[in-house]
Coordinates of N, CA, C and O in Angstrom, one line a residue:
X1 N 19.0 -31.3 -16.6 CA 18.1 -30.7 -17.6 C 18.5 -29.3 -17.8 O 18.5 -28.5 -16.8
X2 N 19.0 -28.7 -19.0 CA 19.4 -27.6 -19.3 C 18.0 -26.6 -19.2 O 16.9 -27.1 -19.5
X3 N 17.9 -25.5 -19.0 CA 17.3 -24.3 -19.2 C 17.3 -24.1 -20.4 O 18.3 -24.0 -21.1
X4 N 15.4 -24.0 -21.1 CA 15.4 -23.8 -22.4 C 14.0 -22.4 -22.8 O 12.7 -22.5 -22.6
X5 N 14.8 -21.3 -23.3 CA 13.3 -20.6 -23.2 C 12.0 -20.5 -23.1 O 11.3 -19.8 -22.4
X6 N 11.7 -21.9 -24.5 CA 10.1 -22.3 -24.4 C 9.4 -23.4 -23.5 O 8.3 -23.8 -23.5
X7 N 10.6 -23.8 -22.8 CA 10.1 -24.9 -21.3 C 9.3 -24.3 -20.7 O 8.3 -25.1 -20.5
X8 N 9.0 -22.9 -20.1 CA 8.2 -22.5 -19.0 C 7.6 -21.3 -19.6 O 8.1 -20.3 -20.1
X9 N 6.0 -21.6 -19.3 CA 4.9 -20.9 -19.6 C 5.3 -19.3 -19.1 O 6.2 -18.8 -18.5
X10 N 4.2 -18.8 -19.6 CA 4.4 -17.0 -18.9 C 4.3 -16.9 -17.9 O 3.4 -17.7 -17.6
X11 N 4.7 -16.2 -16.7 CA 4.2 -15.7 -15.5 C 3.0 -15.0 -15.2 O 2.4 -14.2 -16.0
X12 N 2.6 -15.3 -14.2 CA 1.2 -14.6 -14.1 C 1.8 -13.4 -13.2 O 2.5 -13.6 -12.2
X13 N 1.5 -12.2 -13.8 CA 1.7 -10.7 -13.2 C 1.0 -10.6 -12.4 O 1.4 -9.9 -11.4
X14 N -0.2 -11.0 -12.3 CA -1.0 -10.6 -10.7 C -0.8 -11.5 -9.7 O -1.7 -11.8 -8.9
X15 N 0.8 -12.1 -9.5 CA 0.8 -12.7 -8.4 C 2.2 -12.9 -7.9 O 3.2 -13.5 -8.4
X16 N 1.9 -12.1 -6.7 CA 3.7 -11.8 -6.3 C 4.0 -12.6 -4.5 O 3.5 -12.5 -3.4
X17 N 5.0 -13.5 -5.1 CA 4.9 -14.8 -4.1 C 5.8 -14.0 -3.1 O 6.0 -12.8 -3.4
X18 N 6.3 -14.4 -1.9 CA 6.9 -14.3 -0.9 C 8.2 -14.4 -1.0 O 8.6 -15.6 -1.2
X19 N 9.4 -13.4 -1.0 CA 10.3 -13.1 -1.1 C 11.1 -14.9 -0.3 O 10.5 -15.7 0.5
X20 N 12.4 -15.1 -1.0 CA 12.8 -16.6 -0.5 C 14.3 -15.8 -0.6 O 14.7 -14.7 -1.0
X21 N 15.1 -17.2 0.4 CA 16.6 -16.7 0.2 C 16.9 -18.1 -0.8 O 16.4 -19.2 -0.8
X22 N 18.1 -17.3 -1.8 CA 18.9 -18.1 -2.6 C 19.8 -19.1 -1.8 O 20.8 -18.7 -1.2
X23 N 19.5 -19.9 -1.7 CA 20.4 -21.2 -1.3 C 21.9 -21.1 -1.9 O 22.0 -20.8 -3.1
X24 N 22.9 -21.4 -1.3 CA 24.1 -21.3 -1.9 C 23.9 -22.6 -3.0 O 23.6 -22.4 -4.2
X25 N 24.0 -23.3 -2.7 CA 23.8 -24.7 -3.5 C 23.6 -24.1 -5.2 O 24.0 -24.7 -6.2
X26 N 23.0 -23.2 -5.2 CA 22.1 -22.4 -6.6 C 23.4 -22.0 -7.4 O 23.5 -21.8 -8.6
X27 N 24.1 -21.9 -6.8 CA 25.5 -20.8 -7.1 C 25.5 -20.0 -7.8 O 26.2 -19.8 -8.8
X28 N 24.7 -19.1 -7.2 CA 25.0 -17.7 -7.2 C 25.7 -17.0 -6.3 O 25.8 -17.0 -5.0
X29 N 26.7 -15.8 -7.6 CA 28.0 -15.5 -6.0 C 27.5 -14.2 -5.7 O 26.5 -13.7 -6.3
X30 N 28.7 -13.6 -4.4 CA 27.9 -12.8 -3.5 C 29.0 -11.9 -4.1 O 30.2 -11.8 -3.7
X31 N 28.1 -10.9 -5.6 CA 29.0 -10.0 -6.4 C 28.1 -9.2 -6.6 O 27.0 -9.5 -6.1
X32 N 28.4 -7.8 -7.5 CA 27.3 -7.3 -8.0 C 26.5 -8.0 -8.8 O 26.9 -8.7 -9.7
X33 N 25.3 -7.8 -8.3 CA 23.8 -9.0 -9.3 C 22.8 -7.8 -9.8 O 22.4 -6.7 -9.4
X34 N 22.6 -8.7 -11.1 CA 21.5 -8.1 -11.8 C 20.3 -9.0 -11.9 O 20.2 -9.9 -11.0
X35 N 19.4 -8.8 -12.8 CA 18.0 -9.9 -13.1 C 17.2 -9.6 -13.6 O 16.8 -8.4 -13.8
X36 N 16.8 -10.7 -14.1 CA 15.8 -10.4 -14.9 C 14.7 -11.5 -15.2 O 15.0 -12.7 -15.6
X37 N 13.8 -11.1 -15.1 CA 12.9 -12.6 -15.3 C 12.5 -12.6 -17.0 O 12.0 -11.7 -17.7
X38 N 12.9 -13.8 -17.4 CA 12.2 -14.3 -18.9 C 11.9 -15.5 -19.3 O 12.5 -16.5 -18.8
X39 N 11.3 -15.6 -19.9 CA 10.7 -16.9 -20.3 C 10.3 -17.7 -18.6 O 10.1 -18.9 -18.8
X40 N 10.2 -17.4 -17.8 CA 9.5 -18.3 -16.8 C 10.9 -18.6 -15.5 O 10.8 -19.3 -14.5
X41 N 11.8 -17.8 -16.0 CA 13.0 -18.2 -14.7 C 13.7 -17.0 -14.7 O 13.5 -16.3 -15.6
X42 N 14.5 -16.5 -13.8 CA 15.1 -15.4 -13.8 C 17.1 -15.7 -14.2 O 18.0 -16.6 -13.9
X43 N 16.9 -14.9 -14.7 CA 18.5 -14.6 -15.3 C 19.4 -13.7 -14.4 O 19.5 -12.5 -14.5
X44 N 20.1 -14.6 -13.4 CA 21.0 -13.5 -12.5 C 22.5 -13.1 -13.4 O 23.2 -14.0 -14.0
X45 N 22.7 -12.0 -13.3 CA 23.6 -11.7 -13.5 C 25.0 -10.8 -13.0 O 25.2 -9.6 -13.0
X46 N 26.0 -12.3 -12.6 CA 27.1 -11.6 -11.5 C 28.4 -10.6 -12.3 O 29.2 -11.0 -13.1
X47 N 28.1 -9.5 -11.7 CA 29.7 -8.8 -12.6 C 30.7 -8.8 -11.3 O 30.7 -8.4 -10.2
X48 N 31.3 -9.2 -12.0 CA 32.9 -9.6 -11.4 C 33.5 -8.3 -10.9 O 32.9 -7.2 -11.0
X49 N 34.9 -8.6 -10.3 CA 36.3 -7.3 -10.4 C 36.6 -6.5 -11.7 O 36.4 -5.4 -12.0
X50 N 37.2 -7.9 -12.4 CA 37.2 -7.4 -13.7 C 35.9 -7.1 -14.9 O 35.9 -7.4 -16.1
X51 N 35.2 -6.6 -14.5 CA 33.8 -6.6 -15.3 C 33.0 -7.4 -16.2 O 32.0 -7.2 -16.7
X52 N 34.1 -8.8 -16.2 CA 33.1 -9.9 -16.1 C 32.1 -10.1 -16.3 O 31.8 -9.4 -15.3
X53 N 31.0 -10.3 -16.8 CA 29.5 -11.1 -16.6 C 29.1 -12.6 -16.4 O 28.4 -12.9 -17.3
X54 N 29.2 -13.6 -15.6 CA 28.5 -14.8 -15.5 C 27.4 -14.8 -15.1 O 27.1 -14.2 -14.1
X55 N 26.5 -15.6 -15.9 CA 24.9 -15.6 -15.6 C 24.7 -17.3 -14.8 O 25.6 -18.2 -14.8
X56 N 23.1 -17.3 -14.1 CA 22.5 -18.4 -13.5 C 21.1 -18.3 -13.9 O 20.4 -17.3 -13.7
X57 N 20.6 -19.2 -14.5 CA 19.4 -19.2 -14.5 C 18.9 -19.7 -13.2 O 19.5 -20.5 -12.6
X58 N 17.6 -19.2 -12.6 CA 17.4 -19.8 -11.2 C 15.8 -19.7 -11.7 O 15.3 -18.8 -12.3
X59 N 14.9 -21.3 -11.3 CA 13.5 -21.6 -11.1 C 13.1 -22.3 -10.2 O 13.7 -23.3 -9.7
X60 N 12.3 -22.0 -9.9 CA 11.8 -22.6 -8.7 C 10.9 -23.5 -9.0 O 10.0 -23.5 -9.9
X61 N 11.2 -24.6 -8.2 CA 10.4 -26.5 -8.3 C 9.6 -26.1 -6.9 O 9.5 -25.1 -6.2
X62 N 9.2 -27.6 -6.6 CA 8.3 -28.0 -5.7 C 9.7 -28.0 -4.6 O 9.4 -27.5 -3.5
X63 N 10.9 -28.4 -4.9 CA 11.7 -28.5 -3.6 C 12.5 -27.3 -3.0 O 13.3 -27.3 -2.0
X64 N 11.9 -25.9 -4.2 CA 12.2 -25.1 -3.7 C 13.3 -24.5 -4.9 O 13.0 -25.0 -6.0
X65 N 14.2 -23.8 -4.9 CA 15.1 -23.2 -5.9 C 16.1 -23.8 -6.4 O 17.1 -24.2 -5.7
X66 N 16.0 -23.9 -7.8 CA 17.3 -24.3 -8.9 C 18.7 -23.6 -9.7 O 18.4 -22.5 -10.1
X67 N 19.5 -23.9 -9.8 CA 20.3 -22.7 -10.8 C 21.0 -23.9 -11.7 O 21.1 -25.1 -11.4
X68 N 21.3 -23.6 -12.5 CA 22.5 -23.8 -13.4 C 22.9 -23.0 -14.5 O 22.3 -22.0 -14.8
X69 N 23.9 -23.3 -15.1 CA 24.5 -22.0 -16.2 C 23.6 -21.6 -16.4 O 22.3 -21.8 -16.3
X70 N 24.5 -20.5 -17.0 CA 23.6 -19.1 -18.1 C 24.3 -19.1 -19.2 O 25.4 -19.7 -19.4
X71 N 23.5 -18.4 -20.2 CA 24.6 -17.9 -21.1 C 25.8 -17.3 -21.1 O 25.9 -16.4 -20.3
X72 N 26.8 -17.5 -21.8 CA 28.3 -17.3 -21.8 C 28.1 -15.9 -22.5 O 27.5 -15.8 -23.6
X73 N 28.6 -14.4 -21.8 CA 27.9 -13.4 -22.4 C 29.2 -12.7 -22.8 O 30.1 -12.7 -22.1
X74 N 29.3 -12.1 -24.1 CA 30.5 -11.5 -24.7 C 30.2 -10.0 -24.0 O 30.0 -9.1 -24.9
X75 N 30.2 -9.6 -23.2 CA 30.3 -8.0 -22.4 C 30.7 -8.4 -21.3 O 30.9 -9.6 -20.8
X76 N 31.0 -6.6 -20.7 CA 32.0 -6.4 -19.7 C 31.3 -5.2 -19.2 O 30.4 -4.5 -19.9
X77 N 31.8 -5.0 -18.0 CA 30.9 -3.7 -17.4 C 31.6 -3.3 -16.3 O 31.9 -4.2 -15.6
X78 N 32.0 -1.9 -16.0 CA 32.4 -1.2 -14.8 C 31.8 -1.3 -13.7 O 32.3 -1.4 -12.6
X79 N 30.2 -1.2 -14.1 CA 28.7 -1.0 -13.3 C 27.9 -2.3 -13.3 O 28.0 -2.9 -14.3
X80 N 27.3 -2.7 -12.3 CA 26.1 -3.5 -12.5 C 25.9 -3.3 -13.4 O 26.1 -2.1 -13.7
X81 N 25.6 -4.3 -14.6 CA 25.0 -4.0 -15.7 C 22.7 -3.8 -15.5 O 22.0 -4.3 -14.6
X82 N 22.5 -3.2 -16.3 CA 20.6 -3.5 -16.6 C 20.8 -4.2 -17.5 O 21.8 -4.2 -18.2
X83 N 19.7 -4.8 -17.4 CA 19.0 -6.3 -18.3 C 17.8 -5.9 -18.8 O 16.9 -5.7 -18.0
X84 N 17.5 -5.7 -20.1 CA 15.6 -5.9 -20.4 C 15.2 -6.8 -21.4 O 16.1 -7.3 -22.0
X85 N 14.3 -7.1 -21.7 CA 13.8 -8.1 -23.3 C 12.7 -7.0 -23.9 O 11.8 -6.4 -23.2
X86 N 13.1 -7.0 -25.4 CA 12.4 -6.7 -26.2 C 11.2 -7.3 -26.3 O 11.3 -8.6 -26.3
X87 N 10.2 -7.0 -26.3 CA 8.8 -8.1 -26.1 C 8.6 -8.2 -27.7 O 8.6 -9.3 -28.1
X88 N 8.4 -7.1 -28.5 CA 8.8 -7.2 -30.0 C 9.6 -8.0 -31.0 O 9.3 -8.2 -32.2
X89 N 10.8 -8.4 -30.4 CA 11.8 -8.8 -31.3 C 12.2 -10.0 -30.7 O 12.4 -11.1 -31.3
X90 N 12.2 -9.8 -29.1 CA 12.5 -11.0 -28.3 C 14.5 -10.9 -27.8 O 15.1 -11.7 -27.2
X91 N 14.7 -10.1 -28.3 CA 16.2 -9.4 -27.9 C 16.5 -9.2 -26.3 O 15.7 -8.9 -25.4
X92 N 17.4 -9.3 -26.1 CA 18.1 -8.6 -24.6 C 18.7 -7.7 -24.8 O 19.3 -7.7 -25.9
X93 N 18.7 -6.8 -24.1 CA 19.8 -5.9 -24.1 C 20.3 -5.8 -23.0 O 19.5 -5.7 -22.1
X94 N 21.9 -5.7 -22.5 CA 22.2 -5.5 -21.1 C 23.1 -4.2 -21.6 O 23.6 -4.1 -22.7
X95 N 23.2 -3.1 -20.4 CA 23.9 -1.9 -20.2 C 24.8 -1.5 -19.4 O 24.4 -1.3 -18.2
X96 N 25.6 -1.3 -19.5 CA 26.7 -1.1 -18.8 C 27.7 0.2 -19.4 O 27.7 0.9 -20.4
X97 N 28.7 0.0 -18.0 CA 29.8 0.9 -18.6 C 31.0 0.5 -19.3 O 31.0 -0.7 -19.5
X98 N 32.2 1.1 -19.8 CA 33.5 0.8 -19.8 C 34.3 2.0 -20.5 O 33.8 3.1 -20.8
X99 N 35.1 1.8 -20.8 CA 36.0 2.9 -21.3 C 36.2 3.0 -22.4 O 36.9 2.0 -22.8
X100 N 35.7 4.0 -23.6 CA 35.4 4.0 -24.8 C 36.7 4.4 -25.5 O 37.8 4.5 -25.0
X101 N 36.4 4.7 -27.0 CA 37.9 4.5 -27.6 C 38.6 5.5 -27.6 O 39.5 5.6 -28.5
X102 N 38.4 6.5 -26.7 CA 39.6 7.5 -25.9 C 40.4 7.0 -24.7 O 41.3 7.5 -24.0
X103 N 39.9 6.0 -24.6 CA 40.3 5.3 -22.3 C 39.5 6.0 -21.4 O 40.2 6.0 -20.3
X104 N 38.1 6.9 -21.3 CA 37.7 8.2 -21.2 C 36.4 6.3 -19.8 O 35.8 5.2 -19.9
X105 N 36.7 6.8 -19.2 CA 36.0 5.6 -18.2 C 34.4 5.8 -18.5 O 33.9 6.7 -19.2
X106 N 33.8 4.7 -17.9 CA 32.5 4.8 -17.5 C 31.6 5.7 -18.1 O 30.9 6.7 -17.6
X107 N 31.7 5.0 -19.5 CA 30.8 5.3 -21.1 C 29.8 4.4 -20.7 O 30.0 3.3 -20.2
X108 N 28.7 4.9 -21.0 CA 27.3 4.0 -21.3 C 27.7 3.2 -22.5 O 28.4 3.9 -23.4
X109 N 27.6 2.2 -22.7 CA 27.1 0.9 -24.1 C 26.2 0.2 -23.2 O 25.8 0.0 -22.1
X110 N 26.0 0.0 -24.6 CA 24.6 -1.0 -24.8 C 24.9 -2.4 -25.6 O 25.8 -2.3 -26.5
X111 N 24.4 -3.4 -25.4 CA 24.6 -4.7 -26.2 C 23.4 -5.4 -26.1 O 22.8 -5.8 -25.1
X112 N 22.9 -5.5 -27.8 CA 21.9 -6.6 -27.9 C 22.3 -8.2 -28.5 O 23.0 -8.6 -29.4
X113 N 21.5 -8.8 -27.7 CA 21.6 -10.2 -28.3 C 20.5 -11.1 -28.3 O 19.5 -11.2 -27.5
X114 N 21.1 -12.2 -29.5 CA 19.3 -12.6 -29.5 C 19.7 -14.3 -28.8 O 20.9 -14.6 -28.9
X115 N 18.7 -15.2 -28.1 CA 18.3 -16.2 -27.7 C 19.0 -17.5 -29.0 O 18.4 -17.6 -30.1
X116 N 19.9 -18.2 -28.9 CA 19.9 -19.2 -30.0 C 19.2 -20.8 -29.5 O 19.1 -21.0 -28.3
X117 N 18.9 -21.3 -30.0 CA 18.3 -22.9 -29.9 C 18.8 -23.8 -29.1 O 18.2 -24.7 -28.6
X118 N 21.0 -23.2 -28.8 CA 21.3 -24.3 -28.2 C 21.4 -23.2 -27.1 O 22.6 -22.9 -27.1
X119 N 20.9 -22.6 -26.4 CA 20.7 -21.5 -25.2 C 21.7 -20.6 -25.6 O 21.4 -19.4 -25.3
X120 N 22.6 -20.5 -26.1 CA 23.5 -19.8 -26.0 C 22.7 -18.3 -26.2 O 21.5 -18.1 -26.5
X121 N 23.6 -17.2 -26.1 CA 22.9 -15.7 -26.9 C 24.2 -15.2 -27.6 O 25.3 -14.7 -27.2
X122 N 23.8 -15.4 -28.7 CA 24.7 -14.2 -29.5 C 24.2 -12.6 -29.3 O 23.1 -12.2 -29.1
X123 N 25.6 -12.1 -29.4 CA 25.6 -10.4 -29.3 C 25.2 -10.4 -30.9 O 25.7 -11.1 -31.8
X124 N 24.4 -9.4 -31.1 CA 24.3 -8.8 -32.5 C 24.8 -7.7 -32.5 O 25.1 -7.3 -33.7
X125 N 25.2 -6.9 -31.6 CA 25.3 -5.5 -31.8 C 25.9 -4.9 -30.5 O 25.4 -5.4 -29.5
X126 N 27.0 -3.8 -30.1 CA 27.5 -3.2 -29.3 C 28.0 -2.4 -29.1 O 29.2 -2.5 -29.1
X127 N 27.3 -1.2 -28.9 CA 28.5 0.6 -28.9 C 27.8 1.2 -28.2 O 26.6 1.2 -27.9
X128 N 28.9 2.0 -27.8 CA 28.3 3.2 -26.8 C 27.4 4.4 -27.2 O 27.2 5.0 -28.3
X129 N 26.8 4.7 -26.0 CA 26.0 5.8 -26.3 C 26.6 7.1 -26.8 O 27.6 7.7 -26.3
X130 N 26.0 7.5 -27.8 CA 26.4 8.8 -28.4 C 27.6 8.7 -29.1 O 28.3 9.7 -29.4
X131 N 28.0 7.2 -29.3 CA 29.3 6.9 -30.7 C 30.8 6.7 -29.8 O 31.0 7.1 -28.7
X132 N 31.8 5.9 -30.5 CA 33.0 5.8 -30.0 C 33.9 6.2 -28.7 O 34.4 5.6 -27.8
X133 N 33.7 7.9 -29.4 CA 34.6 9.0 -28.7 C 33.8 9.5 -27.3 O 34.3 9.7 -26.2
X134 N 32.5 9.6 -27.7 CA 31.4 10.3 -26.7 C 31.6 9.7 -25.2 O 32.2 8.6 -24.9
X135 N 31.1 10.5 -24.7 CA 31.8 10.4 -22.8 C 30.0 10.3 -22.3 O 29.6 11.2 -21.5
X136 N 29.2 9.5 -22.8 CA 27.9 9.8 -22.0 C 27.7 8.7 -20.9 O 26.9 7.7 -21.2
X137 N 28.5 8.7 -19.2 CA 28.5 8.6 -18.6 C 27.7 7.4 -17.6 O 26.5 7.5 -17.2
X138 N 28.3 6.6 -17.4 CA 26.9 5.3 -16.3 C 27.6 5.2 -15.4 O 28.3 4.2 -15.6
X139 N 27.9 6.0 -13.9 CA 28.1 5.5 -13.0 C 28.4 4.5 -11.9 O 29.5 4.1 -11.3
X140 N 26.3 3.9 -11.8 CA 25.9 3.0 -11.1 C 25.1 2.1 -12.1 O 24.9 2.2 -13.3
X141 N 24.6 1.1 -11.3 CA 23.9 0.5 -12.1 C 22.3 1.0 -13.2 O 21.3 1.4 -12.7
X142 N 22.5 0.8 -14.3 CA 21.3 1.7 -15.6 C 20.0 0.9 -14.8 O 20.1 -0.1 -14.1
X143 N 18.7 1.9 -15.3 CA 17.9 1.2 -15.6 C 16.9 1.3 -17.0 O 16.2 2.2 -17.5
X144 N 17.0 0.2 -17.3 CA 16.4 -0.1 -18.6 C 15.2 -1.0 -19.5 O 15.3 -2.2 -19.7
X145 N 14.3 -0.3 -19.9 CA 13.6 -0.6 -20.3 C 13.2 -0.5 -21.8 O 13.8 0.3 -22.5
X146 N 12.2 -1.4 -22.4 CA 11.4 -1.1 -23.8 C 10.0 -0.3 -23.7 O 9.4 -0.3 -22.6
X147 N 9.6 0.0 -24.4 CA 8.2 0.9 -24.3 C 7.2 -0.8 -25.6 O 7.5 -1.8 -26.3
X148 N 6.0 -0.1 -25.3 CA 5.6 -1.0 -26.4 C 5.7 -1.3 -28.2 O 5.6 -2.2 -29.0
X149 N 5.9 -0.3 -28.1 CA 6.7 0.2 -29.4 C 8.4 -0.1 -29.6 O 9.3 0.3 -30.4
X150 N 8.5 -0.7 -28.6 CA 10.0 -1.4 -29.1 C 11.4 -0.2 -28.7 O 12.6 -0.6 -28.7
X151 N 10.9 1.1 -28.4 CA 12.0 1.9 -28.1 C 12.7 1.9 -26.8 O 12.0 2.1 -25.8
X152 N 14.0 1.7 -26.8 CA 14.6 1.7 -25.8 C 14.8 2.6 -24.6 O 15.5 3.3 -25.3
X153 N 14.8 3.1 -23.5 CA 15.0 3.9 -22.9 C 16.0 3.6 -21.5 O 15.5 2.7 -20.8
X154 N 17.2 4.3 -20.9 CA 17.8 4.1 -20.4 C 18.2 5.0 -19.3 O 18.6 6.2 -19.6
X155 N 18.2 4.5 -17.7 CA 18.3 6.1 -16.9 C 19.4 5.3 -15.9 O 19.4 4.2 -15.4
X156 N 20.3 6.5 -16.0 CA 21.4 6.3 -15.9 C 22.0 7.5 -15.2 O 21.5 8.5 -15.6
X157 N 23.0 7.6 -14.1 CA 23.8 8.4 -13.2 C 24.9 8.8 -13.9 O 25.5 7.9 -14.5
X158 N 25.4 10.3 -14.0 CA 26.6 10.1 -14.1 C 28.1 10.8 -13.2 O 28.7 9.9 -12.5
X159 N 28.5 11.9 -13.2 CA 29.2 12.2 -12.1 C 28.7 13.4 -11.7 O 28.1 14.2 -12.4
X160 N 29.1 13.5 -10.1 CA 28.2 14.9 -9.4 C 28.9 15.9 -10.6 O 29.7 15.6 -11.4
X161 N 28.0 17.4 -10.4 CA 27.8 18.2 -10.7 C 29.1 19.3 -10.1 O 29.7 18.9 -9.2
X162 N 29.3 20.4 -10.7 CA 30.1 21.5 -9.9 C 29.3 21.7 -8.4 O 29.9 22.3 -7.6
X163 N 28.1 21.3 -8.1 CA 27.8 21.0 -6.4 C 27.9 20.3 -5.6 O 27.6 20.3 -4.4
X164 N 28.6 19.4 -6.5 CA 28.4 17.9 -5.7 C 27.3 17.3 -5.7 O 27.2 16.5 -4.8
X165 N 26.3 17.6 -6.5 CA 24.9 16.6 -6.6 C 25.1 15.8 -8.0 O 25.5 16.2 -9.1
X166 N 24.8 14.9 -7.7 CA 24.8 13.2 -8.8 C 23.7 13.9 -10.0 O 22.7 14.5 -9.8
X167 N 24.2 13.5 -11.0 CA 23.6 13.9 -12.3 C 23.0 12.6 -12.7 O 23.7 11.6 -12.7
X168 N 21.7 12.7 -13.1 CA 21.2 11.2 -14.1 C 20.6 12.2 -15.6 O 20.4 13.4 -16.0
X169 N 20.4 11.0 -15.9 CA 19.9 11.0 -17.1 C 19.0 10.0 -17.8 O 18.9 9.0 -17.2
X170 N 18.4 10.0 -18.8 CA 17.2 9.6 -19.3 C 17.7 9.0 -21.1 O 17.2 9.8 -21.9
X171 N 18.2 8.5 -21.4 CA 18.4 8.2 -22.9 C 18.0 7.2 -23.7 O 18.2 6.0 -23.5
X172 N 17.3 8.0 -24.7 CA 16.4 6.9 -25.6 C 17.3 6.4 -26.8 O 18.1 7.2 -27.4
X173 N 17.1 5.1 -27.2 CA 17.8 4.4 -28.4 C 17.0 4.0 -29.2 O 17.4 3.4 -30.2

């Protein structure tokens, strides 16, 4: 049975179950992971060497935890990528790094995409922060969120400072 958005009801927020281990059987690998819970299952997502993204949807039954595919995702990332959903539009966006159109490394982009019927997600949209050329930096893994009003916001590491202390940052889309 494939994973289908409107299969599983909403989660109840006031109820936070007991941490479980992923069974290998789930296959999920032991790479950088992200996640995100939507529509009723969580969306792991492993970034590779090559910056890669493969996803698992994983839910939990009565016998305990499931995985099978995810969406086939058109992005690449230096960094863990962040995952969020638009609650407004119903969109993802995942965030990551890579080298923008100077070869200038570890550029913030962003990519949204919407949910299609046969699971897949098309990308609608993908550029870096602050345009092409711009150097606005993602280190480590982003974190990212929507506000209720649909605006993006994104906090993000980028390289130490003339002190050697790690610089973040805060950027709204």
């Amino acid at each position: 049975a494939s994973v289908h958005w409107c299969d599983y009801p909403e989660p109840d927020a006031a109820k936070i179950d007991e941490p479980v281990a992923i069974p290998d059987r789930v296959g999920v690998a032991g790479c950088d992971l992200s996640a995100i819970e939507i529509w009723g299952s969580v969306l792991v997502g492993n970034r590779h060497d090559d910056g890669t993204i493969a996803t698992r949807w994983i839910r939990w039954v009565a016998s305990g935890c499931e995985g099978e595919e995810g969406p086939k995702l058109d992005f690449t990332s230096d960094v863990p990528v962040g995952i969020a959903r638009d609650e407004k539009t119903g969109r993802i966006v995942l965030v990551g790094a890579g080298r923008n159109a100077d070869q200038k490394p570890f550029c913030t982009k962003v990519a949204w995409f919407e949910a299609q019927a046969d699971v897949s997600w098309k990308k609608i949209e993908e550029r870096f922060v602050g345009g092409d050329h711009d150097t606005v930096h993602c280190t480590t893994r982003p974190t990212v969120r929507f506000t209720d009003a649909g605006e993006l916001y994104l906090f993000h590491t980028g390289w130490p400072d003339e002190n050697g202390q790690m610089t973040a940052w805060r950027t709204q889309m």
